[in-house]
PDB file of C-alpha atoms in Angstrom:
ATOM      1  CA  UNK A  91     190.699  58.388 172.201  1.00 78.00           C
ATOM      2  CA  UNK A  92     187.072  57.956 173.969  1.00 81.00           C
ATOM      3  CA  UNK A  93     185.544  60.153 171.316  1.00 83.00           C
ATOM      4  CA  UNK A  94     186.570  57.613 168.499  1.00 83.00           C
ATOM      5  CA  UNK A  95     185.177  54.665 170.464  1.00 87.00           C
ATOM      6  CA  UNK A  96     181.875  56.313 170.610  1.00 89.00           C
ATOM      7  CA  UNK A  97     181.800  57.151 167.042  1.00 86.00           C
ATOM      8  CA  UNK A  98     182.369  53.753 165.845  1.00 89.00           C
ATOM      9  CA  UNK A  99     179.691  52.164 168.368  1.00 87.00           C
ATOM     10  CA  UNK A 100     177.103  54.985 166.769  1.00 89.00           C
ATOM     11  CA  UNK A 101     178.263  54.159 163.082  1.00 88.00           C
ATOM     12  CA  UNK A 102     177.693  50.139 163.756  1.00 87.00           C
ATOM     13  CA  UNK A 103     174.310  50.856 165.276  1.00 92.00           C
ATOM     14  CA  UNK A 104     173.150  53.094 162.205  1.00 92.00           C
ATOM     15  CA  UNK A 105     174.880  50.792 159.909  1.00 91.00           C
ATOM     16  CA  UNK A 106     172.850  47.894 161.435  1.00 87.00           C
ATOM     17  CA  UNK A 107     169.744  50.007 161.351  1.00 88.00           C
ATOM     18  CA  UNK A 108     169.941  50.585 157.642  1.00 89.00           C
ATOM     19  CA  UNK A 109     170.488  47.242 156.824  1.00 85.00           C
ATOM     20  CA  UNK A 110     167.325  45.890 158.636  1.00 85.00           C
ATOM     21  CA  UNK A 111     165.284  48.739 156.841  1.00 85.00           C
ATOM     22  CA  UNK A 112     166.645  47.841 153.400  1.00 85.00           C
ATOM     23  CA  UNK A 113     165.876  44.312 154.074  1.00 81.00           C
ATOM     24  CA  UNK A 114     162.272  45.014 155.189  1.00 81.00           C
ATOM     25  CA  UNK A 115     161.720  47.151 152.017  1.00 82.00           C
ATOM     26  CA  UNK A 116     162.903  44.383 149.711  1.00 82.00           C
ATOM     27  CA  UNK A 117     160.982  41.879 151.495  1.00 77.00           C
ATOM     28  CA  UNK A 118     157.864  43.909 151.065  1.00 74.00           C
ATOM     29  CA  UNK A 119     158.278  44.508 147.200  1.00 66.00           C
ATOM     30  CA  UNK A 120     157.003  41.066 146.291  1.00 59.00           C
ATOM     31  CA  UNK A 121     153.362  42.047 146.833  1.00 56.00           C
ATOM     32  CA  UNK A 122     151.429  43.046 143.979  1.00 53.00           C
ATOM     33  CA  UNK A 123     149.975  46.825 143.829  1.00 53.00           C
ATOM     34  CA  UNK A 124     146.817  45.532 141.560  1.00 55.00           C
ATOM     35  CA  UNK A 125     144.751  44.537 144.809  1.00 54.00           C
ATOM     36  CA  UNK A 126     142.027  47.290 145.743  1.00 53.00           C
ATOM     37  CA  UNK A 127     142.400  48.940 148.980  1.00 54.00           C
ATOM     38  CA  UNK A 128     140.135  47.313 151.459  1.00 55.00           C
ATOM     39  CA  UNK A 129     136.974  49.207 151.836  1.00 59.00           C
ATOM     40  CA  UNK A 130     133.397  50.092 150.598  1.00 60.00           C
ATOM     41  CA  UNK A 131     132.488  52.424 147.603  1.00 59.00           C
ATOM     42  CA  UNK A 132     129.028  53.566 147.718  1.00 60.00           C
ATOM     43  CA  UNK A 133     127.828  54.587 144.241  1.00 61.00           C
ATOM     44  CA  UNK A 134     124.747  56.761 143.940  1.00 59.00           C
ATOM     45  CA  UNK A 135     122.453  56.430 141.004  1.00 63.00           C
ATOM     46  CA  UNK A 136     119.386  58.774 140.519  1.00 69.00           C
ATOM     47  CA  UNK A 137     116.703  57.218 138.978  1.00 63.00           C
ATOM     48  CA  UNK A 138     114.042  59.445 137.306  1.00 64.00           C
ATOM     49  CA  UNK A 139     110.428  58.793 138.036  1.00 64.00           C
ATOM     50  CA  UNK A 140     108.314  58.107 135.094  1.00 63.00           C
ATOM     51  CA  UNK A 141     106.208  60.628 134.122  1.00 63.00           C
ATOM     52  CA  UNK A 142     102.591  60.009 132.699  1.00 65.00           C
ATOM     53  CA  UNK A 143     101.341  62.828 130.524  1.00 63.00           C
ATOM     54  CA  UNK A 144      97.799  62.876 129.992  1.00 64.00           C
ATOM     55  CA  UNK A 145      96.636  63.784 126.516  1.00 66.00           C
ATOM     56  CA  UNK A 146      93.434  65.386 126.250  1.00 63.00           C
ATOM     57  CA  UNK A 147      91.419  64.842 123.016  1.00 64.00           C
ATOM     58  CA  UNK A 148      89.571  68.211 121.723  1.00 67.00           C
ATOM     59  CA  UNK A 149      86.617  67.250 119.727  1.00 68.00           C
ATOM     60  CA  UNK A 150      84.040  70.120 118.799  1.00 69.00           C
ATOM     61  CA  UNK A 151      80.725  69.499 120.650  1.00 71.00           C
ATOM     62  CA  UNK A 152      77.808  68.674 118.345  1.00 73.00           C
ATOM     63  CA  UNK A 153      74.831  70.865 118.569  1.00 71.00           C
ATOM     64  CA  UNK A 154      71.898  69.801 120.309  1.00 72.00           C
ATOM     65  CA  UNK A 155      69.088  68.222 118.144  1.00 71.00           C
ATOM     66  CA  UNK A 156      66.226  70.392 117.682  1.00 66.00           C
ATOM     67  CA  UNK A 157      63.236  69.195 119.536  1.00 69.00           C
ATOM     68  CA  UNK A 158      60.708  70.069 116.850  1.00 68.00           C
ATOM     69  CA  UNK A 159      61.316  70.576 113.409  1.00 65.00           C
ATOM     70  CA  UNK A 160      60.588  73.895 111.907  1.00 63.00           C
ATOM     71  CA  UNK A 161      57.006  74.222 110.502  1.00 65.00           C
ATOM     72  CA  UNK A 162      56.510  74.063 106.743  1.00 67.00           C
ATOM     73  CA  UNK A 163      55.950  77.286 105.123  1.00 63.00           C
ATOM     74  CA  UNK A 164      53.052  77.486 103.007  1.00 60.00           C
ATOM     75  CA  UNK A 165      53.412  78.456  99.157  1.00 56.00           C
ATOM     76  CA  UNK A 166      51.451  81.131  97.984  1.00 51.00           C
ATOM     77  CA  UNK A 167      49.091  80.242  95.430  1.00 54.00           C
ATOM     78  CA  UNK A 168      49.626  82.351  92.233  1.00 48.00           C
ATOM     79  CA  UNK A 169      46.763  82.323  89.646  1.00 49.00           C
ATOM     80  CA  UNK A 170      48.127  81.579  86.474  1.00 45.00           C
ATOM     81  CA  UNK A 171      46.972  83.689  83.595  1.00 44.00           C
ATOM     82  CA  UNK A 172      44.419  81.995  81.357  1.00 44.00           C
ATOM     83  CA  UNK A 173      45.305  81.265  77.492  1.00 43.00           C
ATOM     84  CA  UNK A 174      41.965  82.847  76.528  1.00 46.00           C
ATOM     85  CA  UNK A 175      43.009  86.313  77.987  1.00 45.00           C
ATOM     86  CA  UNK A 176      40.491  85.832  80.944  1.00 45.00           C
ATOM     87  CA  UNK A 177      40.486  87.519  84.400  1.00 45.00           C
ATOM     88  CA  UNK A 178      43.738  86.031  86.187  1.00 40.00           C
ATOM     89  CA  UNK A 179      42.989  88.100  89.267  1.00 41.00           C
ATOM     90  CA  UNK A 180      45.864  90.597  88.147  1.00 35.00           C
ATOM     91  CA  UNK A 181      45.299  93.968  86.839  1.00 36.00           C
ATOM     92  CA  UNK A 182      48.019  95.642  85.158  1.00 29.00           C
ATOM     93  CA  UNK A 183      45.883  98.468  83.376  1.00 31.00           C
ATOM     94  CA  UNK A 184      47.226 101.912  83.512  1.00 33.00           C
ATOM     95  CA  UNK A 185      44.995 104.845  84.270  1.00 34.00           C
ATOM     96  CA  UNK A 186      45.418 107.238  81.168  1.00 31.00           C
ATOM     97  CA  UNK A 187      44.401 110.667  81.827  1.00 33.00           C
ATOM     98  CA  UNK A 188      42.925 113.104  79.404  1.00 33.00           C
ATOM     99  CA  UNK A 189      46.334 114.834  78.892  1.00 35.00           C
ATOM    100  CA  UNK A 190      47.815 112.088  77.498  1.00 32.00           C
ATOM    101  CA  UNK A 191      47.423 111.886  73.548  1.00 32.00           C
ATOM    102  CA  UNK A 192      48.080 108.638  71.755  1.00 32.00           C
ATOM    103  CA  UNK A 193      47.962 110.054  68.225  1.00 34.00           C
ATOM    104  CA  UNK A 194      50.950 109.529  66.635  1.00 34.00           C
ATOM    105  CA  UNK A 195      52.499 108.137  69.690  1.00 34.00           C
ATOM    106  CA  UNK A 196      52.737 108.819  73.077  1.00 35.00           C
ATOM    107  CA  UNK A 197      53.028 112.441  74.051  1.00 37.00           C
ATOM    108  CA  UNK A 198      55.287 113.889  77.039  1.00 39.00           C
ATOM    109  CA  UNK A 199      53.053 116.621  77.918  1.00 41.00           C
ATOM    110  CA  UNK A 200      52.840 115.528  81.400  1.00 43.00           C
ATOM    111  CA  UNK A 201      56.462 115.877  81.690  1.00 62.00           C
ATOM    112  CA  UNK A 202      56.269 119.587  80.912  1.00 78.00           C
ATOM    113  CA  UNK A 203      57.155 122.351  83.195  1.00 84.00           C
ATOM    114  CA  UNK A 204      58.559 125.715  84.057  1.00 89.00           C
ATOM    115  CA  UNK A 205      61.833 126.222  85.808  1.00 87.00           C
ATOM    116  CA  UNK A 206      62.186 125.373  89.385  1.00 91.00           C
ATOM    117  CA  UNK A 207      65.045 126.709  91.831  1.00 91.00           C
ATOM    118  CA  UNK A 208      66.715 123.786  93.385  1.00 92.00           C
ATOM    119  CA  UNK A 209      69.911 125.357  95.046  1.00 91.00           C
ATOM    120  CA  UNK A 210      70.410 129.097  96.016  1.00 90.00           C
ATOM    121  CA  UNK A 211      73.554 129.882  97.633  1.00 89.00           C
ATOM    122  CA  UNK A 212      73.616 132.602 100.096  1.00 90.00           C
ATOM    123  CA  UNK A 213      75.923 135.691  99.202  1.00 91.00           C
ATOM    124  CA  UNK A 214      78.826 136.167 101.284  1.00 92.00           C
ATOM    125  CA  UNK A 215      78.624 139.804 102.835  1.00 92.00           C
ATOM    126  CA  UNK A 216      81.486 142.088 101.793  1.00 92.00           C
ATOM    127  CA  UNK A 217      83.704 142.972 104.569  1.00 91.00           C
ATOM    128  CA  UNK A 218      84.205 146.487 103.880  1.00 90.00           C
ATOM    129  CA  UNK A 219      80.491 146.953 104.127  1.00 90.00           C
ATOM    130  CA  UNK A 220      80.126 144.887 107.232  1.00 90.00           C
ATOM    131  CA  UNK A 221      82.710 146.794 108.959  1.00 91.00           C
ATOM    132  CA  UNK A 222      81.131 150.267 107.961  1.00 91.00           C
ATOM    133  CA  UNK A 223      77.419 148.612 108.762  1.00 91.00           C
ATOM    134  CA  UNK A 224      76.133 149.405 104.976  1.00 92.00           C
ATOM    135  CA  UNK A 225      72.984 147.594 103.799  1.00 93.00           C
ATOM    136  CA  UNK A 226      71.603 147.454 100.302  1.00 94.00           C
ATOM    137  CA  UNK A 227      70.212 144.933  97.436  1.00 95.00           C
ATOM    138  CA  UNK A 228      71.428 143.860  93.933  1.00 94.00           C
ATOM    139  CA  UNK A 229      69.180 142.876  91.282  1.00 95.00           C
ATOM    140  CA  UNK A 230      71.046 140.131  88.813  1.00 95.00           C
ATOM    141  CA  UNK A 231      69.610 139.325  85.369  1.00 95.00           C
ATOM    142  CA  UNK A 232      71.027 135.913  83.711  1.00 95.00           C
ATOM    143  CA  UNK A 233      69.827 133.169  81.796  1.00 94.00           C
ATOM    144  CA  UNK A 234      68.826 129.288  83.236  1.00 93.00           C
ATOM    145  CA  UNK A 235      70.242 127.138  80.355  1.00 94.00           C
ATOM    146  CA  UNK A 236      68.916 123.364  79.283  1.00 92.00           C
ATOM    147  CA  UNK A 237      70.918 121.710  82.152  1.00 93.00           C
ATOM    148  CA  UNK A 238      69.576 124.032  84.834  1.00 92.00           C
ATOM    149  CA  UNK A 239      72.926 126.155  85.369  1.00 93.00           C
ATOM    150  CA  UNK A 240      72.983 129.776  85.479  1.00 94.00           C
ATOM    151  CA  UNK A 241      74.799 131.963  82.372  1.00 94.00           C
ATOM    152  CA  UNK A 242      75.347 135.454  81.783  1.00 94.00           C
ATOM    153  CA  UNK A 243      74.603 137.291  84.859  1.00 95.00           C
ATOM    154  CA  UNK A 244      74.267 141.072  84.841  1.00 94.00           C
ATOM    155  CA  UNK A 245      73.589 143.655  87.381  1.00 95.00           C
ATOM    156  CA  UNK A 246      70.634 145.146  86.506  1.00 93.00           C
ATOM    157  CA  UNK A 247      70.191 147.516  89.575  1.00 94.00           C
ATOM    158  CA  UNK A 248      72.353 148.133  92.658  1.00 93.00           C
ATOM    159  CA  UNK A 249      71.784 150.112  95.867  1.00 90.00           C
ATOM    160  CA  UNK A 250      74.245 151.346  97.035  1.00 89.00           C
ATOM    161  CA  UNK A 251      76.305 150.749  93.976  1.00 91.00           C
ATOM    162  CA  UNK A 252      79.968 149.687  93.775  1.00 91.00           C
ATOM    163  CA  UNK A 253      79.798 147.433  96.797  1.00 92.00           C
ATOM    164  CA  UNK A 254      77.613 144.312  96.697  1.00 93.00           C
ATOM    165  CA  UNK A 255      77.665 143.817  92.826  1.00 93.00           C
ATOM    166  CA  UNK A 256      80.810 141.375  92.861  1.00 94.00           C
ATOM    167  CA  UNK A 257      79.283 139.352  96.051  1.00 93.00           C
ATOM    168  CA  UNK A 258      75.801 138.946  94.263  1.00 93.00           C
ATOM    169  CA  UNK A 259      77.232 137.791  91.038  1.00 94.00           C
ATOM    170  CA  UNK A 260      79.523 135.071  93.075  1.00 94.00           C
ATOM    171  CA  UNK A 261      76.606 133.472  94.673  1.00 94.00           C
ATOM    172  CA  UNK A 262      74.142 133.596  91.365  1.00 93.00           C
ATOM    173  CA  UNK A 263      76.505 131.752  89.409  1.00 93.00           C
ATOM    174  CA  UNK A 264      76.349 128.876  91.843  1.00 94.00           C
ATOM    175  CA  UNK A 265      72.204 128.813  91.764  1.00 94.00           C
ATOM    176  CA  UNK A 266      70.761 125.486  90.405  1.00 94.00           C
ATOM    177  CA  UNK A 267      67.784 125.330  88.384  1.00 94.00           C
ATOM    178  CA  UNK A 268      65.327 122.424  87.193  1.00 92.00           C
ATOM    179  CA  UNK A 269      65.195 123.402  83.657  1.00 93.00           C
ATOM    180  CA  UNK A 270      62.136 124.493  81.740  1.00 92.00           C
ATOM    181  CA  UNK A 271      60.887 121.625  79.568  1.00 92.00           C
ATOM    182  CA  UNK A 272      58.908 122.018  76.544  1.00 91.00           C
ATOM    183  CA  UNK A 273      57.506 119.238  74.431  1.00 89.00           C
ATOM    184  CA  UNK A 274      59.701 116.788  76.672  1.00 88.00           C
ATOM    185  CA  UNK A 275      62.878 118.727  75.912  1.00 90.00           C
ATOM    186  CA  UNK A 276      64.690 120.922  78.237  1.00 92.00           C
ATOM    187  CA  UNK A 277      64.571 124.701  77.091  1.00 92.00           C
ATOM    188  CA  UNK A 278      66.930 128.003  77.902  1.00 93.00           C
ATOM    189  CA  UNK A 279      65.248 130.587  80.004  1.00 92.00           C
ATOM    190  CA  UNK A 280      66.690 134.094  79.485  1.00 92.00           C
ATOM    191  CA  UNK A 281      65.820 137.176  81.556  1.00 93.00           C
ATOM    192  CA  UNK A 282      65.378 135.731  84.820  1.00 93.00           C
ATOM    193  CA  UNK A 283      65.777 138.248  87.564  1.00 93.00           C
ATOM    194  CA  UNK A 284      66.842 137.545  91.155  1.00 92.00           C
ATOM    195  CA  UNK A 285      67.024 140.092  93.967  1.00 93.00           C
ATOM    196  CA  UNK A 286      69.662 139.525  96.414  1.00 92.00           C
ATOM    197  CA  UNK A 287      69.251 141.622  99.708  1.00 93.00           C
ATOM    198  CA  UNK A 288      72.226 142.338 102.241  1.00 92.00           C
ATOM    199  CA  UNK A 289      71.049 143.022 105.491  1.00 90.00           C
ATOM    200  CA  UNK A 290      72.854 143.427 108.874  1.00 84.00           C
ATOM    201  CA  UNK A 291      70.751 141.524 111.522  1.00 74.00           C
TER     202      UNK A 291
END
């Protein structure tokens, strides 16, 4: 029986507590939620510093003015030829020798001359003769044509025979001559001989 009384009393107390709680919630429901909460808000704004850009004007420097003007060059004085063919100070006369004939035109005797060697190629020593220590010579006869080249080379004499002939012929065909000139025109010269010696130093 006692238990029932205690339970009824507790139930009444809890019921009253819930009633007052519901009343307080209803009473506080009339206020609006739009009002901001009390307090202070700090807003940090970073301000950029003004930058000053310096622009350099690049202009080419003017060259310094010369202190003194350059001296004037004196113009050479030229003696004008006189219209009457008199002496103008310039002598263009050529000294003609006795070997130039003027009969029937200008002769070219002064340009005549014999053939002259310009280039002579050294012969290659044959390997077989070099290994055996053989020495000798070859006499070649040929023709110098109008342009100074060697044509028709032949072996006239060789000592010893059969060793140096080909090397001598190969060298002679590379010779260059100034051709013989007769009456202003180049002429072939035949029967020219050249001795090529093969010695071991």
